[in-house]
């Protein structure tokens, strides 16, 4: 008898409760579109105020521009204004000086329009939820970063000027007056995506220090443009030629 | 009551009926001892990613597809046709449209309440608003967030989620538990904080066995955000399926995999279990119809009958 009970237990049949067992299973994948189903009125009604609020948010006019602000290589008005904005907002958030800012060229997803610049415009430029990260680097590592992104003339930076030659950054000068010395340390604000080795920048994982600002890049840009709009002065698309080809 | 005699009776009955159940049973048993058949319909989504509205009509591949209000209509129709329905989500409810950026997940959760979701699990992007936001938004849910392999004890989420839930539908006991992906390297540490990730195979085996034996579940579903399949040894739904026992079906997510139909994988006991995943963004609703008969059997159409 014991043997019998053991066998039943092994087969998973030991329970005294009757239970159920599966005799058939079928599956289907139902496409959700206007053909398969009309919108449920009550759910649609529930969404309406959220959508309207969203449109209101996305349509908030932050500032104005006298012309289209476009990205460019090796430099462009959009490159400059975005990196300057990120540097300024990051310094405010960090509460300490930061030497320079960096953006990956591919992360700039659209240009800013002429006329009204809305929250939606900024979402189109920066749809990703990238966090701002302050990296502390030796001069050597910063040079490596600049060289890495100079390849293909895709160096987008704020707080410095440089000349590109054969995919290397030369004649680097900082707006704050510092010079690039191999053994000194520098702070650079970039995205968590780059700080974590994105765009093949794996060497940045060896940074001396990595500090998250808990501040989305996009939020920093929205804050910057909103503040700028309050001055009443429209933006004028200009590039200061901080990055030039040698 | 003499338990062993009763067991013996069950066993003898098993020997008497096992051979016929499944193939020719309906005709032979019709009229007199036809067993009670109960249907259960599982509806499921994964990686909806804040796609409350259909994709905009901008000529892109998914233009006009999806939308939570249409999904509501479909679910309502199926609920009218089927008595026993479970509606489940496999994670990454949040992130992907400005709805999340602006409202931090509230309309996603409230919409799921309206659609009558029975349970969901947690995806990596559900951490995107931070762990405090998860407490706020999950607090608005009328359905439980199930996750068995995240230890939230040292976080604000402690006690706000459950490892599993047992649903009883027309007498059928369905155990549902959740498994999440490894946060390290995927989610910012600032977002998941002191969440401890526990091995999904160990926890999956433990959960499924407990649901089967202690909770006497007739069917065990794992809601997984591990991902369908990877090159290399990374744990996926395929690995989970093959290395565990007592899970009957895996509803997956994370990899945004469009499976035309569930994929069958033999588990550690050699039983063919199902893995399903239906893409992302609410473009599809997955539907699995299960038929049960009274009596114990191992699983998956291996009809072994005990009355």
PDB file of N, CA and C in Angstrom, chain A residues 1 10 21 67 104 110 143 153 165 180 198 215 245:
ATOM      1  N   UNK A   1       0.813  -1.208   0.000  1.00  0.00           N
ATOM      2  CA  UNK A   1       0.000   0.000   0.000  1.00  0.00           C
ATOM      3  C   UNK A   1       0.848   1.261   0.000  1.00  0.00           C
ATOM      4  N   UNK A  10       4.334  10.642  -6.641  1.00  0.00           N
ATOM      5  CA  UNK A  10       5.296  10.982  -7.686  1.00  0.00           C
ATOM      6  C   UNK A  10       4.589  11.460  -8.953  1.00  0.00           C
ATOM      7  N   UNK A  21      -8.078  18.650 -14.776  1.00  0.00           N
ATOM      8  CA  UNK A  21      -6.912  18.501 -15.641  1.00  0.00           C
ATOM      9  C   UNK A  21      -7.242  19.001 -17.035  1.00  0.00           C
ATOM     10  N   UNK A  67      14.872  81.650 -36.606  1.00  0.00           N
ATOM     11  CA  UNK A  67      15.075  80.740 -37.739  1.00  0.00           C
ATOM     12  C   UNK A  67      15.187  79.307 -37.237  1.00  0.00           C
ATOM     13  N   UNK A 104      26.009  63.021 -27.630  1.00  0.00           N
ATOM     14  CA  UNK A 104      26.343  62.211 -28.805  1.00  0.00           C
ATOM     15  C   UNK A 104      25.512  62.694 -29.993  1.00  0.00           C
ATOM     16  N   UNK A 110      16.194  65.556 -33.941  1.00  0.00           N
ATOM     17  CA  UNK A 110      15.478  66.450 -34.861  1.00  0.00           C
ATOM     18  C   UNK A 110      16.037  67.857 -34.691  1.00  0.00           C
ATOM     19  N   UNK A 143      40.778  63.479 -23.146  1.00  0.00           N
ATOM     20  CA  UNK A 143      41.323  63.521 -24.510  1.00  0.00           C
ATOM     21  C   UNK A 143      40.825  62.306 -25.298  1.00  0.00           C
ATOM     22  N   UNK A 153      33.839  63.455 -37.382  1.00  0.00           N
ATOM     23  CA  UNK A 153      33.472  64.853 -37.060  1.00  0.00           C
ATOM     24  C   UNK A 153      32.147  64.941 -36.307  1.00  0.00           C
ATOM     25  N   UNK A 165      41.580  67.200 -36.314  1.00  0.00           N
ATOM     26  CA  UNK A 165      42.489  66.813 -37.380  1.00  0.00           C
ATOM     27  C   UNK A 165      42.664  65.299 -37.354  1.00  0.00           C
ATOM     28  N   UNK A 180      43.981  71.736 -21.074  1.00  0.00           N
ATOM     29  CA  UNK A 180      43.892  70.273 -20.954  1.00  0.00           C
ATOM     30  C   UNK A 180      45.260  69.690 -20.620  1.00  0.00           C
ATOM     31  N   UNK A 198      27.855  53.652 -24.012  1.00  0.00           N
ATOM     32  CA  UNK A 198      27.141  53.693 -25.285  1.00  0.00           C
ATOM     33  C   UNK A 198      27.993  54.324 -26.373  1.00  0.00           C
ATOM     34  N   UNK A 215      18.360  64.151 -13.323  1.00  0.00           N
ATOM     35  CA  UNK A 215      17.816  65.242 -14.120  1.00  0.00           C
ATOM     36  C   UNK A 215      17.840  64.749 -15.561  1.00  0.00           C
ATOM     37  N   UNK A 245      37.546  72.401 -38.355  1.00  0.00           N
ATOM     38  CA  UNK A 245      38.454  71.415 -38.956  1.00  0.00           C
ATOM     39  C   UNK A 245      39.793  72.082 -39.195  1.00  0.00           C
TER      40      UNK A 245
END
